[in-house]
XYZ file of C-alpha atoms in Angstrom:
247
model
C -48.642 26.932 2.353
C -46.254 27.626 -0.559
C -46.922 31.367 -0.174
C -45.932 31.240 3.509
C -42.818 29.224 2.657
C -41.770 31.888 0.137
C -42.246 34.632 2.718
C -40.174 32.701 5.290
C -37.459 32.042 2.697
C -37.254 35.739 1.780
C -36.989 36.734 5.443
C -34.267 34.200 6.240
C -32.272 35.197 3.142
C -32.272 38.815 4.308
C -31.676 38.233 8.036
C -29.647 35.020 8.409
C -26.172 34.409 6.968
C -26.094 31.969 4.035
C -23.276 29.827 2.702
C -23.048 28.264 -0.746
C -23.721 24.512 -0.480
C -20.758 23.810 -2.795
C -17.889 26.220 -2.001
C -19.289 27.193 1.449
C -18.428 30.872 0.956
C -20.852 33.162 2.750
C -23.126 35.139 0.453
C -26.832 35.686 -0.162
C -27.800 32.679 -2.313
C -27.775 29.030 -1.235
C -25.614 28.208 -4.255
C -23.351 30.923 -5.643
C -23.197 31.960 -9.296
C -19.722 30.464 -9.814
C -20.732 27.025 -8.522
C -23.990 27.165 -10.439
C -22.053 27.987 -13.593
C -19.785 25.018 -12.901
C -22.891 22.844 -12.751
C -24.138 24.340 -16.029
C -20.772 23.636 -17.677
C -20.108 20.146 -16.331
C -23.525 18.733 -15.355
C -24.606 15.327 -16.600
C -27.448 16.914 -18.567
C -24.822 18.280 -20.996
C -23.940 14.798 -22.216
C -25.655 12.167 -24.341
C -27.311 9.876 -21.817
C -29.539 6.828 -21.952
C -33.083 8.131 -22.186
C -34.320 5.347 -19.952
C -31.791 5.094 -17.090
C -29.697 8.273 -17.375
C -26.263 6.664 -17.842
C -23.752 8.348 -20.147
C -23.834 6.604 -23.517
C -20.997 5.033 -25.444
C -20.579 6.325 -28.987
C -22.160 3.150 -30.391
C -25.335 3.676 -28.332
C -25.952 7.385 -28.971
C -28.086 6.879 -32.074
C -30.529 4.594 -30.271
C -30.513 6.718 -27.075
C -30.473 3.565 -24.926
C -27.528 1.940 -23.149
C -26.656 -1.705 -23.643
C -28.077 -2.704 -20.239
C -31.482 -1.144 -20.951
C -31.556 -2.755 -24.389
C -30.800 -6.137 -22.858
C -32.956 -5.875 -19.715
C -35.400 -3.019 -20.110
C -36.336 -1.550 -16.688
C -39.931 -0.881 -15.666
C -39.468 2.895 -15.645
C -39.748 4.725 -18.953
C -37.346 7.678 -18.664
C -34.842 9.301 -16.306
C -33.707 12.919 -15.998
C -30.508 13.289 -13.953
C -28.979 16.618 -12.978
C -25.355 15.614 -12.411
C -22.932 12.782 -11.832
C -22.596 11.453 -8.306
C -18.933 12.510 -8.337
C -19.866 16.068 -9.317
C -20.002 19.364 -7.435
C -23.188 18.523 -5.490
C -22.013 15.264 -3.897
C -20.849 16.818 -0.625
C -24.058 18.813 -0.317
C -26.138 15.632 -0.589
C -23.957 13.981 2.055
C -24.328 16.966 4.362
C -28.101 16.722 4.040
C -28.388 12.958 4.484
C -25.706 12.122 6.999
C -25.103 15.367 8.882
C -28.835 16.278 8.920
C -28.211 19.770 7.616
C -31.684 20.489 6.291
C -30.689 23.874 4.896
C -28.852 22.005 2.139
C -32.180 20.740 0.774
C -33.035 24.287 -0.297
C -29.690 24.719 -2.034
C -30.025 21.419 -3.875
C -33.551 22.299 -4.958
C -32.307 25.717 -6.064
C -29.695 24.039 -8.278
C -32.377 21.785 -9.792
C -34.719 24.724 -10.379
C -32.019 26.803 -12.036
C -31.096 24.069 -14.507
C -34.103 21.797 -14.985
C -37.306 23.479 -13.793
C -38.158 25.294 -17.020
C -37.236 22.314 -19.189
C -39.464 19.968 -17.175
C -42.277 22.410 -16.385
C -44.578 20.805 -18.957
C -43.741 17.221 -18.022
C -46.639 14.934 -18.854
C -47.449 13.594 -15.397
C -50.190 13.904 -12.810
C -48.250 13.136 -9.630
C -44.757 13.474 -8.172
C -43.804 10.888 -5.539
C -40.569 10.979 -3.498
C -38.776 7.705 -2.848
C -39.789 6.813 0.728
C -37.739 5.726 3.726
C -38.851 2.911 5.992
C -40.586 4.062 9.212
C -37.553 2.988 11.242
C -35.040 4.833 9.075
C -37.297 7.882 8.920
C -37.445 7.951 12.721
C -33.648 7.679 12.975
C -32.913 10.376 10.377
C -35.854 12.584 11.261
C -36.740 13.449 7.666
C -36.863 12.006 4.148
C -34.139 13.759 2.146
C -35.824 13.013 -1.195
C -39.021 14.711 -0.054
C -37.184 17.667 1.494
C -35.649 18.380 -1.919
C -38.723 17.461 -3.976
C -41.078 19.701 -2.017
C -38.927 22.698 -2.980
C -38.479 21.992 -6.691
C -40.660 23.779 -9.206
C -42.927 21.800 -11.505
C -46.050 22.501 -13.509
C -49.271 23.249 -11.579
C -50.827 20.127 -13.118
C -48.391 17.940 -11.139
C -49.493 17.173 -7.578
C -46.785 16.295 -5.059
C -47.796 13.336 -2.885
C -45.211 12.560 -0.146
C -47.099 9.719 1.550
C -48.306 7.628 -1.398
C -45.302 5.310 -1.620
C -44.435 3.245 1.459
C -41.375 1.167 2.289
C -40.866 -1.873 4.449
C -37.888 -1.892 6.793
C -34.738 -3.472 5.356
C -31.989 -4.265 7.850
C -29.164 -4.570 5.310
C -27.225 -1.817 3.520
C -27.391 -1.214 -0.221
C -24.315 0.996 -0.511
C -21.464 -1.048 -1.961
C -23.655 -4.024 -2.849
C -23.474 -5.620 -6.285
C -26.213 -4.893 -8.802
C -27.698 -8.404 -8.674
C -27.725 -8.340 -4.851
C -29.496 -4.985 -4.840
C -32.121 -6.195 -7.285
C -32.867 -9.233 -5.157
C -32.783 -7.436 -1.800
C -35.165 -4.666 -2.849
C -37.952 -6.957 -4.081
C -41.153 -6.556 -2.077
C -39.840 -3.502 -0.196
C -42.341 -0.977 -1.569
C -46.110 -0.686 -1.617
C -48.746 1.966 -2.269
C -50.945 3.528 0.389
C -54.267 1.748 -0.063
C -56.311 4.955 -0.232
C -54.201 6.222 -3.142
C -54.445 3.208 -5.434
C -57.380 4.510 -7.447
C -55.812 7.960 -7.794
C -52.796 6.584 -9.626
C -54.556 4.303 -12.105
C -54.080 5.215 -15.762
C -51.923 8.235 -14.886
C -48.291 9.091 -15.545
C -46.146 9.503 -12.436
C -42.793 11.114 -11.611
C -40.625 9.490 -8.926
C -38.032 11.783 -7.322
C -34.812 10.483 -5.720
C -31.636 12.153 -4.508
C -29.213 9.514 -5.827
C -29.498 6.737 -8.416
C -26.826 4.049 -8.327
C -27.772 0.617 -9.689
C -31.336 1.709 -10.403
C -32.690 -1.238 -8.390
C -34.768 0.914 -6.027
C -36.359 2.986 -8.776
C -36.952 -0.100 -10.900
C -38.781 -1.880 -8.081
C -40.882 1.215 -7.398
C -41.771 1.450 -11.090
C -42.729 -2.224 -11.106
C -45.059 -1.742 -8.142
C -46.598 1.373 -9.698
C -47.225 -0.295 -13.049
C -48.580 -3.453 -11.413
C -51.163 -1.140 -9.832
C -52.258 0.549 -13.030
C -49.835 3.457 -13.507
C -49.387 4.163 -17.214
C -45.890 5.692 -17.285
C -43.093 6.235 -14.762
C -40.406 8.907 -15.126
C -37.500 9.333 -12.717
C -36.243 12.752 -11.653
C -32.844 12.230 -10.016
C -30.430 14.707 -8.503
C -27.224 12.643 -8.836
C -26.443 9.598 -11.010
C -23.440 7.320 -10.612
C -21.255 7.081 -13.703
C -21.820 3.350 -14.026
C -24.045 0.732 -12.397
C -22.703 -0.593 -9.072
């Protein structure tokens, strides 16, 4: 399947016009060299960040590599790798994918991840990569899960198996965007569960959870709680965009 995808990608790159997902100038690649360089120069990965949640650290926290919030209330997940700030150059591209349903942007976002992070994380100690799921209702409305559309295109070591249907989500009628941290934490409880047939597969393994955006961390924390309650040994977050501070 991956071989066929590569062939299709090569054909479309040669035949169909392509625009950079950041500057939108037409050229061959899905993200141009100038915008990729901007990401290299200004990306969140260039800064000292909390090893656990990915937030930029204050000078007083750099030595311990953990922010004050994680020291005070340690989340269930063990580490987070975040490509860029939410306010960075990729924000519009994520919005185009999620809200305008422009699936082509998933390839560009994955390309940005692969260019910056793929080699660094190739030997990540994990057995499975799970995208954050949408509820069946939201999936039907949007037509696709943006986290999976990006995750399926990112490069990782051959020892890591991508499993798009392991995590499940109940429908939640409210909106998280703009909610306070405490409200998010309470609202998200009980929203996620693991496909019954996959429970034994995950036990005693390390798992990567991929998400497009991390804001308060409530969603990823609840997923990590569910995973660890079901025998997962370690949970690492791979996140495209991270807000500059908890909301």
